[in-house]
Coordinates of C-alpha atoms in Angstrom, one line a residue:
X1 CA 123.2 41.3 130.8
X2 CA 120.1 44.0 130.2
X3 CA 118.9 44.5 133.8
X4 CA 115.5 43.6 133.2
X5 CA 115.7 40.8 131.6
X6 CA 117.9 39.5 134.7
X7 CA 116.0 40.6 137.1
X8 CA 112.2 38.3 135.2
X9 CA 115.2 35.6 135.0
X10 CA 115.9 36.2 138.9
X11 CA 112.1 35.9 139.5
X12 CA 111.3 33.2 137.4
X13 CA 114.2 30.9 139.1
X14 CA 112.9 32.1 142.4
X15 CA 109.5 30.9 141.2
X16 CA 111.4 27.6 140.6
X17 CA 113.1 27.4 144.4
X18 CA 110.0 27.3 145.3
X19 CA 108.5 25.2 142.9
X20 CA 107.9 21.3 144.7
X21 CA 108.0 22.6 148.4
X22 CA 107.4 25.8 150.0
X23 CA 111.0 27.0 150.8
X24 CA 112.5 30.5 153.8
X25 CA 115.2 32.7 152.5
X26 CA 118.3 31.0 153.4
X27 CA 116.9 28.0 151.8
X28 CA 115.7 29.2 148.5
X29 CA 119.7 31.1 148.4
X30 CA 121.0 27.1 149.4
X31 CA 119.3 25.7 146.5
X32 CA 120.0 27.8 144.0
X33 CA 123.2 28.2 144.6
X34 CA 125.2 25.4 142.1
X35 CA 123.0 27.4 139.6
X36 CA 124.1 31.3 140.4
X37 CA 124.5 33.6 142.4
X38 CA 122.0 35.3 145.0
X39 CA 122.3 37.6 147.6
X40 CA 119.7 38.2 150.8
X41 CA 119.7 42.2 149.7
X42 CA 118.5 40.9 146.6
X43 CA 116.0 38.1 146.9
X44 CA 114.1 39.4 149.3
X45 CA 112.8 42.5 147.9
X46 CA 112.4 39.6 144.9
X47 CA 110.3 37.7 147.3
X48 CA 108.5 41.0 148.0
X49 CA 107.2 41.9 144.6
X50 CA 106.8 38.2 144.2
X51 CA 104.1 38.5 146.7
X52 CA 102.4 41.3 145.6
X53 CA 102.0 40.5 142.4
X54 CA 100.1 36.8 143.3
X55 CA 102.9 34.3 142.0
X56 CA 103.3 32.9 145.9
X57 CA 102.5 33.0 149.3
X58 CA 104.4 33.2 152.6
X59 CA 103.4 31.7 155.8
X60 CA 105.0 32.7 159.2
X61 CA 105.3 29.4 161.4
X62 CA 107.5 28.9 164.6
X63 CA 111.3 27.6 164.3
X64 CA 113.7 27.0 166.8
X65 CA 112.1 29.9 169.2
X66 CA 112.0 32.3 165.6
X67 CA 109.3 33.0 163.8
X68 CA 110.1 32.0 159.9
X69 CA 108.7 32.8 156.6
X70 CA 107.9 30.3 154.5
X71 CA 107.4 31.3 151.0
X72 CA 104.4 29.0 149.4
X73 CA 104.2 29.0 145.2
X74 CA 100.9 29.6 143.9
X75 CA 98.6 28.9 141.2
X76 CA 99.6 31.7 139.6
X77 CA 103.2 31.2 140.2
X78 CA 102.9 27.9 138.4
X79 CA 100.9 29.5 135.5
X80 CA 104.3 31.9 135.1
X81 CA 106.2 29.2 135.2
X82 CA 104.8 28.0 132.7
X83 CA 104.9 30.9 130.4
X84 CA 108.2 31.5 130.9
X85 CA 108.4 27.6 128.9
X86 CA 106.9 29.2 126.4
X87 CA 108.7 32.3 126.1
X88 CA 112.0 30.7 127.1
X89 CA 111.5 29.1 123.1
X90 CA 111.6 32.3 121.6
X91 CA 114.0 33.8 123.6
X92 CA 116.7 30.1 122.4
X93 CA 115.6 31.5 119.1
X94 CA 116.6 35.2 118.6
X95 CA 119.9 33.4 120.5
X96 CA 119.9 31.5 117.7
X97 CA 119.5 34.0 115.0
X98 CA 122.4 35.9 116.8
X99 CA 124.7 34.2 117.8
X100 CA 124.8 32.3 114.0
X101 CA 128.7 32.2 111.9
X102 CA 127.0 31.7 108.3
X103 CA 126.1 35.8 107.6
X104 CA 122.6 34.2 106.0
X105 CA 118.9 35.0 107.3
X106 CA 117.3 31.7 108.2

Protein backbone atom coordinates (compact mmCIF):
# COMPACT_ATOMS: atom_id res chain seq x y z
CA UNK A 1 0.00 0.00 0.00
CA UNK A 2 1.20 3.50 -0.75
CA UNK A 3 2.90 4.83 2.39
CA UNK A 4 1.16 8.23 2.25
CA UNK A 5 -2.27 6.62 1.85
CA UNK A 6 -1.57 4.22 4.71
CA UNK A 7 -0.33 7.08 6.89
CA UNK A 8 -3.51 9.04 6.28
CA UNK A 9 -5.69 6.03 7.02
CA UNK A 10 -3.84 5.31 10.25
CA UNK A 11 -4.30 8.92 11.37
CA UNK A 12 -8.05 8.69 10.78
CA UNK A 13 -8.26 5.33 12.55
CA UNK A 14 -6.52 6.72 15.62
CA UNK A 15 -8.89 9.68 15.67
CA UNK A 16 -11.84 7.30 15.33
CA UNK A 17 -10.53 5.23 18.25
CA UNK A 18 -10.88 8.24 20.56
CA UNK A 19 -13.92 9.78 18.89
CA UNK A 20 -16.38 8.85 21.65
CA UNK A 21 -14.18 8.91 24.73
CA UNK A 22 -10.64 9.81 25.76
CA UNK A 23 -8.17 6.96 25.77
CA UNK A 24 -4.51 6.10 26.31
CA UNK A 25 -1.97 4.40 24.08
CA UNK A 26 -2.31 0.78 25.11
CA UNK A 27 -6.12 0.98 25.06
CA UNK A 28 -6.08 2.55 21.59
CA UNK A 29 -3.99 -0.37 20.33
CA UNK A 30 -6.46 -2.85 21.89
CA UNK A 31 -9.46 -1.01 20.43
CA UNK A 32 -7.95 -1.02 16.95
CA UNK A 33 -6.80 -4.65 17.07
CA UNK A 34 -10.02 -6.20 15.64
CA UNK A 35 -9.62 -3.95 12.59
CA UNK A 36 -5.86 -3.62 12.13
CA UNK A 37 -2.58 -4.28 13.82
CA UNK A 38 -0.69 -1.25 15.06
CA UNK A 39 2.42 -1.28 17.21
CA UNK A 40 3.44 1.16 19.91
CA UNK A 41 6.33 2.30 17.72
CA UNK A 42 3.80 3.25 15.04
CA UNK A 43 1.11 4.65 17.34
CA UNK A 44 3.07 7.14 19.43
CA UNK A 45 4.50 9.13 16.50
CA UNK A 46 0.96 9.31 15.09
CA UNK A 47 -0.36 10.60 18.42
CA UNK A 48 2.36 13.26 18.55
CA UNK A 49 1.65 14.31 14.95
CA UNK A 50 -2.10 14.53 15.61
CA UNK A 51 -1.50 16.57 18.74
CA UNK A 52 0.85 18.95 16.90
CA UNK A 53 -1.77 19.33 14.15
CA UNK A 54 -4.47 20.21 16.68
CA UNK A 55 -6.57 17.11 16.04
CA UNK A 56 -6.23 15.85 19.58
CA UNK A 57 -5.29 17.12 23.02
CA UNK A 58 -3.45 15.36 25.83
CA UNK A 59 -4.02 15.35 29.55
CA UNK A 60 -1.92 13.44 32.06
CA UNK A 61 -3.60 11.73 34.99
CA UNK A 62 -2.37 9.40 37.68
CA UNK A 63 -3.35 5.74 37.32
CA UNK A 64 -2.07 3.12 39.79
CA UNK A 65 0.68 5.45 40.96
CA UNK A 66 1.92 6.29 37.46
CA UNK A 67 1.17 9.16 35.13
CA UNK A 68 -0.81 8.12 32.08
CA UNK A 69 -1.44 10.31 29.03
CA UNK A 70 -5.05 10.46 27.94
CA UNK A 71 -5.81 11.59 24.41
CA UNK A 72 -8.94 13.61 23.63
CA UNK A 73 -10.28 14.38 20.18
CA UNK A 74 -10.72 18.09 19.44
CA UNK A 75 -13.34 19.83 17.31
CA UNK A 76 -10.70 20.00 14.59
CA UNK A 77 -10.22 16.23 14.90
CA UNK A 78 -13.95 15.61 14.60
CA UNK A 79 -14.01 17.84 11.51
CA UNK A 80 -11.15 15.80 10.03
CA UNK A 81 -13.19 12.60 10.44
CA UNK A 82 -16.12 14.26 8.67
CA UNK A 83 -13.82 15.41 5.84
CA UNK A 84 -12.47 11.88 5.52
CA UNK A 85 -16.01 10.51 5.20
CA UNK A 86 -16.57 12.78 2.21
CA UNK A 87 -13.14 11.92 0.73
CA UNK A 88 -13.94 8.23 1.11
CA UNK A 89 -16.77 8.55 -1.40
CA UNK A 90 -14.25 9.72 -4.00
CA UNK A 91 -11.82 6.94 -3.03
CA UNK A 92 -14.57 4.34 -3.51
CA UNK A 93 -15.41 5.80 -6.91
CA UNK A 94 -11.75 5.50 -7.92
CA UNK A 95 -11.67 1.94 -6.58
CA UNK A 96 -14.71 1.00 -8.65
CA UNK A 97 -13.06 2.45 -11.74
CA UNK A 98 -9.79 0.60 -11.14
CA UNK A 99 -11.44 -2.75 -10.44
CA UNK A 100 -14.08 -2.64 -13.18
CA UNK A 101 -14.24 -5.82 -15.22
CA UNK A 102 -16.24 -4.87 -18.28
CA UNK A 103 -13.43 -2.95 -19.99
CA UNK A 104 -15.56 0.10 -20.65
CA UNK A 105 -15.11 3.60 -19.34
CA UNK A 106 -18.40 4.71 -17.82
